[in-house]
PDB file of C-alpha atoms and ligand atoms in Angstrom:
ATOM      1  CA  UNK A 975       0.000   0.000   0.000  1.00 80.00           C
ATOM      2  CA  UNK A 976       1.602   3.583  -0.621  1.00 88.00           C
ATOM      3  CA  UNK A 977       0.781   5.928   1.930  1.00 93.00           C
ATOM      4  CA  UNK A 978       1.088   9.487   2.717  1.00 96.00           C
ATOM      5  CA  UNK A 979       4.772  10.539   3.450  1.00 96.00           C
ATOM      6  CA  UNK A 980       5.090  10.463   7.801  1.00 96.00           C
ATOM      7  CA  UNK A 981       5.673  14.505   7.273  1.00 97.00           C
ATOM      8  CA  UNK A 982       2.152  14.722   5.623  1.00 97.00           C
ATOM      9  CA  UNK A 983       0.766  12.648   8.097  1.00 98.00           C
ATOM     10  CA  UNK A 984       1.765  14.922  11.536  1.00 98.00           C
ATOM     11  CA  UNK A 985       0.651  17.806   9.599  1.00 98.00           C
ATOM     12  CA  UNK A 986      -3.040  16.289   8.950  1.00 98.00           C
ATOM     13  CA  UNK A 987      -3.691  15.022  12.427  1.00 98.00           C
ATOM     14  CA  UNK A 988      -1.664  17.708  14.459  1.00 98.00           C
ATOM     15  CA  UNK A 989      -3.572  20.337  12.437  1.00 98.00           C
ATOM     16  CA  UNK A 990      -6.705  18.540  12.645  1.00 98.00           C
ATOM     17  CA  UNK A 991      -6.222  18.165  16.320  1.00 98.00           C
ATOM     18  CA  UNK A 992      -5.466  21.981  16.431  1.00 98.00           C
ATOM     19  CA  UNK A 993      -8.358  23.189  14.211  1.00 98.00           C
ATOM     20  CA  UNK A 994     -10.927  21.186  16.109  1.00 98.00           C
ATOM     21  CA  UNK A 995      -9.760  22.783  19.485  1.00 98.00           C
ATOM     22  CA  UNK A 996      -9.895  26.025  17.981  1.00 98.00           C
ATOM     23  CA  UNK A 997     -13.765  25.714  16.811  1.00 98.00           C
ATOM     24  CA  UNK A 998     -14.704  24.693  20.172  1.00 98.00           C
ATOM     25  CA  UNK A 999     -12.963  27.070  21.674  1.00 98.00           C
ATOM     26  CA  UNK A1000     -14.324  29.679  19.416  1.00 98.00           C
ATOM     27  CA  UNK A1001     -18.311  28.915  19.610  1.00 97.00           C
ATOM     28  CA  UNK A1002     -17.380  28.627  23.780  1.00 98.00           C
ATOM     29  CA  UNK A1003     -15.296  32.087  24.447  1.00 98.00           C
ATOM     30  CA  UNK A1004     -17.376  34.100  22.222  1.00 97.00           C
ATOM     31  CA  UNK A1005     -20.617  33.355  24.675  1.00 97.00           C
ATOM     32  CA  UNK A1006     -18.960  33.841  28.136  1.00 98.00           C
ATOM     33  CA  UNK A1007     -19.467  37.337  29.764  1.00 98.00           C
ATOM     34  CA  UNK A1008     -16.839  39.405  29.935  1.00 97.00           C
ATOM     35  CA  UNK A1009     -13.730  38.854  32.267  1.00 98.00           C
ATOM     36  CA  UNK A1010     -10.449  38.336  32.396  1.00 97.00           C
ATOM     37  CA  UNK A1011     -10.675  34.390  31.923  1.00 97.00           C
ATOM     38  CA  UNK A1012     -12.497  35.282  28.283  1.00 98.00           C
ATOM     39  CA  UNK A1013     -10.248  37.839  27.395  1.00 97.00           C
ATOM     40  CA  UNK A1014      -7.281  35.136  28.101  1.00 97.00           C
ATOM     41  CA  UNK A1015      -9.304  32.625  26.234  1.00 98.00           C
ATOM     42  CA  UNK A1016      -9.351  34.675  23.299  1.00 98.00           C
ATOM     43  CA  UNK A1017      -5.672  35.014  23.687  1.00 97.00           C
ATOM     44  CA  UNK A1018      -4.950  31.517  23.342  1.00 98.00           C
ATOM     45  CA  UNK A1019      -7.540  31.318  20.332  1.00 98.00           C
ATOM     46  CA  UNK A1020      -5.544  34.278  18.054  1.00 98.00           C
ATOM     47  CA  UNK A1021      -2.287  32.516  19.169  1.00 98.00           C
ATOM     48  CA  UNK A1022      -3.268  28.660  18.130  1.00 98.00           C
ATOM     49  CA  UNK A1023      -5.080  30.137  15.219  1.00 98.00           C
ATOM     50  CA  UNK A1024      -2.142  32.211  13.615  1.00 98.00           C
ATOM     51  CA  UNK A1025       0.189  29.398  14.326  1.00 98.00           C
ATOM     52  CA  UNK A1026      -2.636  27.193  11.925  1.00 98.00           C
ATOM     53  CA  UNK A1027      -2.033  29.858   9.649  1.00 98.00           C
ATOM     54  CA  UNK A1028       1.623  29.757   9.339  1.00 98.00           C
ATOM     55  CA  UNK A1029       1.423  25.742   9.814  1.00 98.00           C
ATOM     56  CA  UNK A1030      -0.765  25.560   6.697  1.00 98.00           C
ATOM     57  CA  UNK A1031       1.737  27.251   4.621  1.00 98.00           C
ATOM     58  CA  UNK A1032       4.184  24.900   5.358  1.00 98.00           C
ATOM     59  CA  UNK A1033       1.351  22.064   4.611  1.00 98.00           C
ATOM     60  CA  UNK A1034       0.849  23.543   0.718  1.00 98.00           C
ATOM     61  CA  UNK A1035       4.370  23.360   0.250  1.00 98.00           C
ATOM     62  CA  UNK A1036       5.048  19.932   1.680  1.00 98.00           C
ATOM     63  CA  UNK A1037       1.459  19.172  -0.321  1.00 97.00           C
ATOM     64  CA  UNK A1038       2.602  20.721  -4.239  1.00 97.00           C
ATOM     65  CA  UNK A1039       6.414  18.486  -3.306  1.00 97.00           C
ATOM     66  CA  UNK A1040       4.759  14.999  -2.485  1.00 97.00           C
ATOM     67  CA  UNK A1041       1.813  14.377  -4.460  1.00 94.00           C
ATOM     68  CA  UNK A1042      -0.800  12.340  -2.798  1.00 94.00           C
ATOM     69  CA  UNK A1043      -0.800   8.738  -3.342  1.00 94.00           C
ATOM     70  CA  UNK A1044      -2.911   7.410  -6.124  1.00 93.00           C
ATOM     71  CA  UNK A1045      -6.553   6.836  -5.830  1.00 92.00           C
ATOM     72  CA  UNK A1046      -7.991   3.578  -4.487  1.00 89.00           C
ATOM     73  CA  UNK A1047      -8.409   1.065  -7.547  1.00 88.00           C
ATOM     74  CA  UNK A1048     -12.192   1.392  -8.888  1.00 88.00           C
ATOM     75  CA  UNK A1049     -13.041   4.294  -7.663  1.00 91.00           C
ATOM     76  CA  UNK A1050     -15.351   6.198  -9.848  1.00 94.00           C
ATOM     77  CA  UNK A1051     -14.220   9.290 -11.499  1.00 95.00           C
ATOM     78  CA  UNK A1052     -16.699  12.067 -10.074  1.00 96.00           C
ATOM     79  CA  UNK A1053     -15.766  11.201  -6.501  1.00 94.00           C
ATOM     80  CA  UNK A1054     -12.295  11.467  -7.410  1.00 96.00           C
ATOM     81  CA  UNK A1055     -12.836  15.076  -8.169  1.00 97.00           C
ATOM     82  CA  UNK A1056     -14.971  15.956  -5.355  1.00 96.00           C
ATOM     83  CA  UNK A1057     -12.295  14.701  -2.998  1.00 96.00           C
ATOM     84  CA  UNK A1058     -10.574  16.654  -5.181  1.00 97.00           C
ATOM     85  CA  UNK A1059     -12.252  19.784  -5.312  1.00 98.00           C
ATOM     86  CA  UNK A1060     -12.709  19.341  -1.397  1.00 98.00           C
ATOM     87  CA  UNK A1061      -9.096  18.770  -0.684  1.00 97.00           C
ATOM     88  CA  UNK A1062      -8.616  22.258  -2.010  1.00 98.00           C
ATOM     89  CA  UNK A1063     -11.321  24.151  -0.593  1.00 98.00           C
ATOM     90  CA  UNK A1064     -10.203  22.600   3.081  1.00 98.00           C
ATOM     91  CA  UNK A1065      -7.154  24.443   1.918  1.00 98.00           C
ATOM     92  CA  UNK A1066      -8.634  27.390   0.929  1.00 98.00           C
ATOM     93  CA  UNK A1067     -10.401  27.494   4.407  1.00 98.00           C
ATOM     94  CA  UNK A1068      -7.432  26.875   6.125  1.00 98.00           C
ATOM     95  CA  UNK A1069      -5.877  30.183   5.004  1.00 98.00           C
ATOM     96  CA  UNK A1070      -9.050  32.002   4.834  1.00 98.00           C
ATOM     97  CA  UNK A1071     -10.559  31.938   8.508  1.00 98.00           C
ATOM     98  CA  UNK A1072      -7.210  32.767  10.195  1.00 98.00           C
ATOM     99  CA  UNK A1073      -6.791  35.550   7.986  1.00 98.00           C
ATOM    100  CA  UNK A1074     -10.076  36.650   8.607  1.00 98.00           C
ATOM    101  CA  UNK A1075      -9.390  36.254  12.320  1.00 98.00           C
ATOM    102  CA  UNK A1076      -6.324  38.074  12.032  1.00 98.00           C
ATOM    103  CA  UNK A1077      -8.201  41.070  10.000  1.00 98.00           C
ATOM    104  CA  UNK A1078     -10.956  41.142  12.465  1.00 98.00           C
ATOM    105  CA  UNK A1079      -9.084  41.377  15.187  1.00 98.00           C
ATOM    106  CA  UNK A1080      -7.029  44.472  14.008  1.00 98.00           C
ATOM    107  CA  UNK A1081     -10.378  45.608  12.641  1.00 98.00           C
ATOM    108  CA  UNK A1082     -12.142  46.308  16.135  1.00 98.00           C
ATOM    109  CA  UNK A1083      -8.915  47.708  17.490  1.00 97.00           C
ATOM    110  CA  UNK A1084      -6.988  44.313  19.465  1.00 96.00           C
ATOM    111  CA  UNK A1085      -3.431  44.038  18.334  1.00 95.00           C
ATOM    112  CA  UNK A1086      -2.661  40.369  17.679  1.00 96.00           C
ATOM    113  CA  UNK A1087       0.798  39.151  20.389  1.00 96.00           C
ATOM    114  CA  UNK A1088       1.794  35.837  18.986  1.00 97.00           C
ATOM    115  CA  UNK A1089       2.361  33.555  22.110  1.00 96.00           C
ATOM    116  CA  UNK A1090       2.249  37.266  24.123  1.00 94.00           C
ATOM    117  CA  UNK A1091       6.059  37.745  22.703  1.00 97.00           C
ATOM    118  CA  UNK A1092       5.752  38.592  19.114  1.00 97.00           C
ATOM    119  CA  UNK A1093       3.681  41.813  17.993  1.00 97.00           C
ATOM    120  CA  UNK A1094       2.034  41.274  14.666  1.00 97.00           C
ATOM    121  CA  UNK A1095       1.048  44.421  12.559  1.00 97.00           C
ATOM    122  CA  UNK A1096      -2.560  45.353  12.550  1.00 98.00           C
ATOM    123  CA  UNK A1097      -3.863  44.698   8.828  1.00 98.00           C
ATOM    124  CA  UNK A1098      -6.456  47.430   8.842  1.00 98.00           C
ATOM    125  CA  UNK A1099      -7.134  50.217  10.737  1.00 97.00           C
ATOM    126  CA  UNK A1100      -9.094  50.212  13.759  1.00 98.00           C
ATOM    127  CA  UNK A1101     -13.160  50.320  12.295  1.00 98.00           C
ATOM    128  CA  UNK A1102     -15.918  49.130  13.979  1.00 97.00           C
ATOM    129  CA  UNK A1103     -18.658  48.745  11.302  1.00 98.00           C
ATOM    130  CA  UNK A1104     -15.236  46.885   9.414  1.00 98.00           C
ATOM    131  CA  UNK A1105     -15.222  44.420  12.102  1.00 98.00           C
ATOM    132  CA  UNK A1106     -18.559  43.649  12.863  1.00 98.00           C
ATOM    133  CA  UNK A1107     -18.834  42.658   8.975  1.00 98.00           C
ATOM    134  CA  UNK A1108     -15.399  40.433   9.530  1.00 98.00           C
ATOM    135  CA  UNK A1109     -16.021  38.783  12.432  1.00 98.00           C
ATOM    136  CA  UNK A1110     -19.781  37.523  10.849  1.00 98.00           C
ATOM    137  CA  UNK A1111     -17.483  36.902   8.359  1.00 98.00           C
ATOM    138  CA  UNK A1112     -15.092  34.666  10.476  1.00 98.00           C
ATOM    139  CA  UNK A1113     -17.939  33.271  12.124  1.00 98.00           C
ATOM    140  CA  UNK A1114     -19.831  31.904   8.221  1.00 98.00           C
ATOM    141  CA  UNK A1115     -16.320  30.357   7.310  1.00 98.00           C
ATOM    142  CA  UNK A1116     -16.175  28.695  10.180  1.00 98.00           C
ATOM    143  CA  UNK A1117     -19.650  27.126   9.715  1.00 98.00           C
ATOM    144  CA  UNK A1118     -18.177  26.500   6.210  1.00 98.00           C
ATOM    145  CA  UNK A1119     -15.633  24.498   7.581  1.00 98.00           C
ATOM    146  CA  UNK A1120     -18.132  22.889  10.062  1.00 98.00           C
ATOM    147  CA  UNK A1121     -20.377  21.194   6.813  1.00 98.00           C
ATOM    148  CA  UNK A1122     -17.072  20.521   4.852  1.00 98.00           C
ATOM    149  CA  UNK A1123     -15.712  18.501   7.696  1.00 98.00           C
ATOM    150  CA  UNK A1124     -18.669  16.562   8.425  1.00 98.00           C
ATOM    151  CA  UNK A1125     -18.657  15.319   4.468  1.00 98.00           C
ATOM    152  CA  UNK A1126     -14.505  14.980   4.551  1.00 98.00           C
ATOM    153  CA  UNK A1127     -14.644  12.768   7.521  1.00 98.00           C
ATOM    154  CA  UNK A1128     -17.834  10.948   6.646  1.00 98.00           C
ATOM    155  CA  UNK A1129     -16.443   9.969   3.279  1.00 96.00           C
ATOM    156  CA  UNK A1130     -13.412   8.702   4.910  1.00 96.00           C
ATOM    157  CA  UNK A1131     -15.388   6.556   7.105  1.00 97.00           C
ATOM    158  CA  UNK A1132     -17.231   5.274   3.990  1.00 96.00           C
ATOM    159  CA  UNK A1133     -14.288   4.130   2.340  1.00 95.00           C
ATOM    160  CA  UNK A1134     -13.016   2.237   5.699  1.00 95.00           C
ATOM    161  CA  UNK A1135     -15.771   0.430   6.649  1.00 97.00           C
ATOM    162  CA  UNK A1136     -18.391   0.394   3.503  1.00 96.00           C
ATOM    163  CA  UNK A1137     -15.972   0.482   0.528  1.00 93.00           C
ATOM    164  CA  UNK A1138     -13.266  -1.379   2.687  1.00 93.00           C
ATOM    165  CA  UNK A1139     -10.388   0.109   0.751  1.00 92.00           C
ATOM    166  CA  UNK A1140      -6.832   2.320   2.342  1.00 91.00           C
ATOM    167  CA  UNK A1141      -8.202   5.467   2.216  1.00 92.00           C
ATOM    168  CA  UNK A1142      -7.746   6.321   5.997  1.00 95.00           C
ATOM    169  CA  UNK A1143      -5.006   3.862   6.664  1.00 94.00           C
ATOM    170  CA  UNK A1144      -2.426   5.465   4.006  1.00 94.00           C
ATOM    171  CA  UNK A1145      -3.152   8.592   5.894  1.00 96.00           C
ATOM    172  CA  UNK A1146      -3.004   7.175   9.199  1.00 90.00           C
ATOM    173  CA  UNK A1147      -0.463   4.344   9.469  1.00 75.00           C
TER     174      UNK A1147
HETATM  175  C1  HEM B1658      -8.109  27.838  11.822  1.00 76.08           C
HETATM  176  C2  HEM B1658      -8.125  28.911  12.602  1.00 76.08           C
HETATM  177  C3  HEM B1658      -9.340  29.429  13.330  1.00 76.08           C
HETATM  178  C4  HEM B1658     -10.535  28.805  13.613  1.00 76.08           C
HETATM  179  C5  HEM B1658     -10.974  27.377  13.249  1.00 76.08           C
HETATM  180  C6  HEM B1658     -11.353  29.771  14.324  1.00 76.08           C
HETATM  181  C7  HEM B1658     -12.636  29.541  14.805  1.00 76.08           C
HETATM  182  C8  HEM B1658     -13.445  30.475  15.427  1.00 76.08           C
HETATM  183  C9  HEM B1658     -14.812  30.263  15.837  1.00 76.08           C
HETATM  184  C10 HEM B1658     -15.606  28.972  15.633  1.00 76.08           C
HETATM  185  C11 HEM B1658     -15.257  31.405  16.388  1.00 76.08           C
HETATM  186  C12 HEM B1658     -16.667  31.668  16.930  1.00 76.08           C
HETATM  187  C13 HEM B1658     -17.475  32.326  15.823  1.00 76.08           C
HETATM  188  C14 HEM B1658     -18.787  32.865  16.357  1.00 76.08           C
HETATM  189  O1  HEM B1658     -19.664  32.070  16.664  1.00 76.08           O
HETATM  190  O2  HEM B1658     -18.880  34.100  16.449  1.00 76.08           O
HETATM  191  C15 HEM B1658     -14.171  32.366  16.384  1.00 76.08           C
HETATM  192  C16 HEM B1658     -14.230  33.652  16.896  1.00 76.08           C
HETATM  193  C17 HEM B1658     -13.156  34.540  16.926  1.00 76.08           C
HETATM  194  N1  HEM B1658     -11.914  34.340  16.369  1.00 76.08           N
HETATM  195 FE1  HEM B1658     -11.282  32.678  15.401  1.00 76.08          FE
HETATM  196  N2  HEM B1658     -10.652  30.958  14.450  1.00 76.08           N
HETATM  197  C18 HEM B1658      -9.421  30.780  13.868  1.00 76.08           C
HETATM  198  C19 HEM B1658      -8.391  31.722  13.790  1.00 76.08           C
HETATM  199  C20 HEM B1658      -8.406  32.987  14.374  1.00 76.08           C
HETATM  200  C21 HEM B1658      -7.311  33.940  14.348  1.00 76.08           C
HETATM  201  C22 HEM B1658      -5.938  33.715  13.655  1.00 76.08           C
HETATM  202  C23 HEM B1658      -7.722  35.039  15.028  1.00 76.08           C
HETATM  203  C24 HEM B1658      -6.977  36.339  15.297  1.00 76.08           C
HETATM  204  C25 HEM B1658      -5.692  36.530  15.161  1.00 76.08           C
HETATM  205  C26 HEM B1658      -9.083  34.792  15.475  1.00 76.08           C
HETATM  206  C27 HEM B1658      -9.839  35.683  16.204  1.00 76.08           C
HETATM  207  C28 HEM B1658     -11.142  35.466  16.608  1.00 76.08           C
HETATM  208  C29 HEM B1658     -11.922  36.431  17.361  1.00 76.08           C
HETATM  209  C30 HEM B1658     -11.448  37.815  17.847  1.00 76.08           C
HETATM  210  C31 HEM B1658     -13.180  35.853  17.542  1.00 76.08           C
HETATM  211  C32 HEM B1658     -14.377  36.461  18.245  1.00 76.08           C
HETATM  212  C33 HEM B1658     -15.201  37.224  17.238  1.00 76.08           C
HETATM  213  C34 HEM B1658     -16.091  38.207  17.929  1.00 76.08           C
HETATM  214  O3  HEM B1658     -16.102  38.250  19.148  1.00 76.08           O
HETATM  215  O4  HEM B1658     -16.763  38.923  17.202  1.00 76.08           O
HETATM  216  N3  HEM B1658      -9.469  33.535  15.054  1.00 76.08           N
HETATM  217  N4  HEM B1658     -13.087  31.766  15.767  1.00 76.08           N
END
Protein backbone atom coordinates (compact mmCIF):
# COMPACT_ATOMS: atom_id res chain seq x y z
CA UNK A 1 0.00 0.00 0.00
CA UNK A 2 1.60 3.58 -0.62
CA UNK A 3 0.78 5.93 1.93
CA UNK A 4 1.09 9.49 2.72
CA UNK A 5 4.77 10.54 3.45
CA UNK A 6 5.09 10.46 7.80
CA UNK A 7 5.67 14.51 7.27
CA UNK A 8 2.15 14.72 5.62
CA UNK A 9 0.77 12.65 8.10
CA UNK A 10 1.76 14.92 11.54
CA UNK A 11 0.65 17.81 9.60
CA UNK A 12 -3.04 16.29 8.95
CA UNK A 13 -3.69 15.02 12.43
CA UNK A 14 -1.66 17.71 14.46
CA UNK A 15 -3.57 20.34 12.44
CA UNK A 16 -6.70 18.54 12.64
CA UNK A 17 -6.22 18.17 16.32
CA UNK A 18 -5.47 21.98 16.43
CA UNK A 19 -8.36 23.19 14.21
CA UNK A 20 -10.93 21.19 16.11
CA UNK A 21 -9.76 22.78 19.48
CA UNK A 22 -9.90 26.02 17.98
CA UNK A 23 -13.76 25.71 16.81
CA UNK A 24 -14.70 24.69 20.17
CA UNK A 25 -12.96 27.07 21.67
CA UNK A 26 -14.32 29.68 19.42
CA UNK A 27 -18.31 28.92 19.61
CA UNK A 28 -17.38 28.63 23.78
CA UNK A 29 -15.30 32.09 24.45
CA UNK A 30 -17.38 34.10 22.22
CA UNK A 31 -20.62 33.36 24.67
CA UNK A 32 -18.96 33.84 28.14
CA UNK A 33 -19.47 37.34 29.76
CA UNK A 34 -16.84 39.41 29.94
CA UNK A 35 -13.73 38.85 32.27
CA UNK A 36 -10.45 38.34 32.40
CA UNK A 37 -10.68 34.39 31.92
CA UNK A 38 -12.50 35.28 28.28
CA UNK A 39 -10.25 37.84 27.39
CA UNK A 40 -7.28 35.14 28.10
CA UNK A 41 -9.30 32.63 26.23
CA UNK A 42 -9.35 34.68 23.30
CA UNK A 43 -5.67 35.01 23.69
CA UNK A 44 -4.95 31.52 23.34
CA UNK A 45 -7.54 31.32 20.33
CA UNK A 46 -5.54 34.28 18.05
CA UNK A 47 -2.29 32.52 19.17
CA UNK A 48 -3.27 28.66 18.13
CA UNK A 49 -5.08 30.14 15.22
CA UNK A 50 -2.14 32.21 13.62
CA UNK A 51 0.19 29.40 14.33
CA UNK A 52 -2.64 27.19 11.92
CA UNK A 53 -2.03 29.86 9.65
CA UNK A 54 1.62 29.76 9.34
CA UNK A 55 1.42 25.74 9.81
CA UNK A 56 -0.77 25.56 6.70
CA UNK A 57 1.74 27.25 4.62
CA UNK A 58 4.18 24.90 5.36
CA UNK A 59 1.35 22.06 4.61
CA UNK A 60 0.85 23.54 0.72
CA UNK A 61 4.37 23.36 0.25
CA UNK A 62 5.05 19.93 1.68
CA UNK A 63 1.46 19.17 -0.32
CA UNK A 64 2.60 20.72 -4.24
CA UNK A 65 6.41 18.49 -3.31
CA UNK A 66 4.76 15.00 -2.49
CA UNK A 67 1.81 14.38 -4.46
CA UNK A 68 -0.80 12.34 -2.80
CA UNK A 69 -0.80 8.74 -3.34
CA UNK A 70 -2.91 7.41 -6.12
CA UNK A 71 -6.55 6.84 -5.83
CA UNK A 72 -7.99 3.58 -4.49
CA UNK A 73 -8.41 1.07 -7.55
CA UNK A 74 -12.19 1.39 -8.89
CA UNK A 75 -13.04 4.29 -7.66
CA UNK A 76 -15.35 6.20 -9.85
CA UNK A 77 -14.22 9.29 -11.50
CA UNK A 78 -16.70 12.07 -10.07
CA UNK A 79 -15.77 11.20 -6.50
CA UNK A 80 -12.29 11.47 -7.41
CA UNK A 81 -12.84 15.08 -8.17
CA UNK A 82 -14.97 15.96 -5.35
CA UNK A 83 -12.29 14.70 -3.00
CA UNK A 84 -10.57 16.65 -5.18
CA UNK A 85 -12.25 19.78 -5.31
CA UNK A 86 -12.71 19.34 -1.40
CA UNK A 87 -9.10 18.77 -0.68
CA UNK A 88 -8.62 22.26 -2.01
CA UNK A 89 -11.32 24.15 -0.59
CA UNK A 90 -10.20 22.60 3.08
CA UNK A 91 -7.15 24.44 1.92
CA UNK A 92 -8.63 27.39 0.93
CA UNK A 93 -10.40 27.49 4.41
CA UNK A 94 -7.43 26.88 6.13
CA UNK A 95 -5.88 30.18 5.00
CA UNK A 96 -9.05 32.00 4.83
CA UNK A 97 -10.56 31.94 8.51
CA UNK A 98 -7.21 32.77 10.19
CA UNK A 99 -6.79 35.55 7.99
CA UNK A 100 -10.08 36.65 8.61
CA UNK A 101 -9.39 36.25 12.32
CA UNK A 102 -6.32 38.07 12.03
CA UNK A 103 -8.20 41.07 10.00
CA UNK A 104 -10.96 41.14 12.47
CA UNK A 105 -9.08 41.38 15.19
CA UNK A 106 -7.03 44.47 14.01
CA UNK A 107 -10.38 45.61 12.64
CA UNK A 108 -12.14 46.31 16.14
CA UNK A 109 -8.91 47.71 17.49
CA UNK A 110 -6.99 44.31 19.46
CA UNK A 111 -3.43 44.04 18.33
CA UNK A 112 -2.66 40.37 17.68
CA UNK A 113 0.80 39.15 20.39
CA UNK A 114 1.79 35.84 18.99
CA UNK A 115 2.36 33.55 22.11
CA UNK A 116 2.25 37.27 24.12
CA UNK A 117 6.06 37.75 22.70
CA UNK A 118 5.75 38.59 19.11
CA UNK A 119 3.68 41.81 17.99
CA UNK A 120 2.03 41.27 14.67
CA UNK A 121 1.05 44.42 12.56
CA UNK A 122 -2.56 45.35 12.55
CA UNK A 123 -3.86 44.70 8.83
CA UNK A 124 -6.46 47.43 8.84
CA UNK A 125 -7.13 50.22 10.74
CA UNK A 126 -9.09 50.21 13.76
CA UNK A 127 -13.16 50.32 12.30
CA UNK A 128 -15.92 49.13 13.98
CA UNK A 129 -18.66 48.74 11.30
CA UNK A 130 -15.24 46.88 9.41
CA UNK A 131 -15.22 44.42 12.10
CA UNK A 132 -18.56 43.65 12.86
CA UNK A 133 -18.83 42.66 8.97
CA UNK A 134 -15.40 40.43 9.53
CA UNK A 135 -16.02 38.78 12.43
CA UNK A 136 -19.78 37.52 10.85
CA UNK A 137 -17.48 36.90 8.36
CA UNK A 138 -15.09 34.67 10.48
CA UNK A 139 -17.94 33.27 12.12
CA UNK A 140 -19.83 31.90 8.22
CA UNK A 141 -16.32 30.36 7.31
CA UNK A 142 -16.18 28.69 10.18
CA UNK A 143 -19.65 27.13 9.72
CA UNK A 144 -18.18 26.50 6.21
CA UNK A 145 -15.63 24.50 7.58
CA UNK A 146 -18.13 22.89 10.06
CA UNK A 147 -20.38 21.19 6.81
CA UNK A 148 -17.07 20.52 4.85
CA UNK A 149 -15.71 18.50 7.70
CA UNK A 150 -18.67 16.56 8.42
CA UNK A 151 -18.66 15.32 4.47
CA UNK A 152 -14.51 14.98 4.55
CA UNK A 153 -14.64 12.77 7.52
CA UNK A 154 -17.83 10.95 6.65
CA UNK A 155 -16.44 9.97 3.28
CA UNK A 156 -13.41 8.70 4.91
CA UNK A 157 -15.39 6.56 7.11
CA UNK A 158 -17.23 5.27 3.99
CA UNK A 159 -14.29 4.13 2.34
CA UNK A 160 -13.02 2.24 5.70
CA UNK A 161 -15.77 0.43 6.65
CA UNK A 162 -18.39 0.39 3.50
CA UNK A 163 -15.97 0.48 0.53
CA UNK A 164 -13.27 -1.38 2.69
CA UNK A 165 -10.39 0.11 0.75
CA UNK A 166 -6.83 2.32 2.34
CA UNK A 167 -8.20 5.47 2.22
CA UNK A 168 -7.75 6.32 6.00
CA UNK A 169 -5.01 3.86 6.66
CA UNK A 170 -2.43 5.46 4.01
CA UNK A 171 -3.15 8.59 5.89
CA UNK A 172 -3.00 7.18 9.20
CA UNK A 173 -0.46 4.34 9.47
C1 LIG B 1 -8.11 27.84 11.82
C2 LIG B 1 -8.12 28.91 12.60
C3 LIG B 1 -9.34 29.43 13.33
C4 LIG B 1 -10.54 28.80 13.61
C5 LIG B 1 -10.97 27.38 13.25
C6 LIG B 1 -11.35 29.77 14.32
C7 LIG B 1 -12.64 29.54 14.80
C8 LIG B 1 -13.44 30.47 15.43
C9 LIG B 1 -14.81 30.26 15.84
C10 LIG B 1 -15.61 28.97 15.63
C11 LIG B 1 -15.26 31.41 16.39
C12 LIG B 1 -16.67 31.67 16.93
C13 LIG B 1 -17.48 32.33 15.82
C14 LIG B 1 -18.79 32.86 16.36
O1 LIG B 1 -19.66 32.07 16.66
O2 LIG B 1 -18.88 34.10 16.45
C15 LIG B 1 -14.17 32.37 16.38
C16 LIG B 1 -14.23 33.65 16.90
C17 LIG B 1 -13.16 34.54 16.93
N1 LIG B 1 -11.91 34.34 16.37
FE1 LIG B 1 -11.28 32.68 15.40
N2 LIG B 1 -10.65 30.96 14.45
C18 LIG B 1 -9.42 30.78 13.87
C19 LIG B 1 -8.39 31.72 13.79
C20 LIG B 1 -8.41 32.99 14.37
C21 LIG B 1 -7.31 33.94 14.35
C22 LIG B 1 -5.94 33.72 13.65
C23 LIG B 1 -7.72 35.04 15.03
C24 LIG B 1 -6.98 36.34 15.30
C25 LIG B 1 -5.69 36.53 15.16
C26 LIG B 1 -9.08 34.79 15.47
C27 LIG B 1 -9.84 35.68 16.20
C28 LIG B 1 -11.14 35.47 16.61
C29 LIG B 1 -11.92 36.43 17.36
C30 LIG B 1 -11.45 37.81 17.85
C31 LIG B 1 -13.18 35.85 17.54
C32 LIG B 1 -14.38 36.46 18.25
C33 LIG B 1 -15.20 37.22 17.24
C34 LIG B 1 -16.09 38.21 17.93
O3 LIG B 1 -16.10 38.25 19.15
O4 LIG B 1 -16.76 38.92 17.20
N3 LIG B 1 -9.47 33.53 15.05
N4 LIG B 1 -13.09 31.77 15.77
Amino acid sequence: MSTYTRTAKILHWGMAALIAALLSLGFVMTGLPLSPDKLQLYAWHKWAGVSVFLLVWLRLLWRLRHPAPPWPAGMPRWQQRAAQLGHIALYGLMFAIPLSGWLLSSAKGVQTVWFGVLPLPDLVAKNKQLGQLLSEVHELLNFTLLALLAIHMGAALKHHWIDRDDTLRRMWR
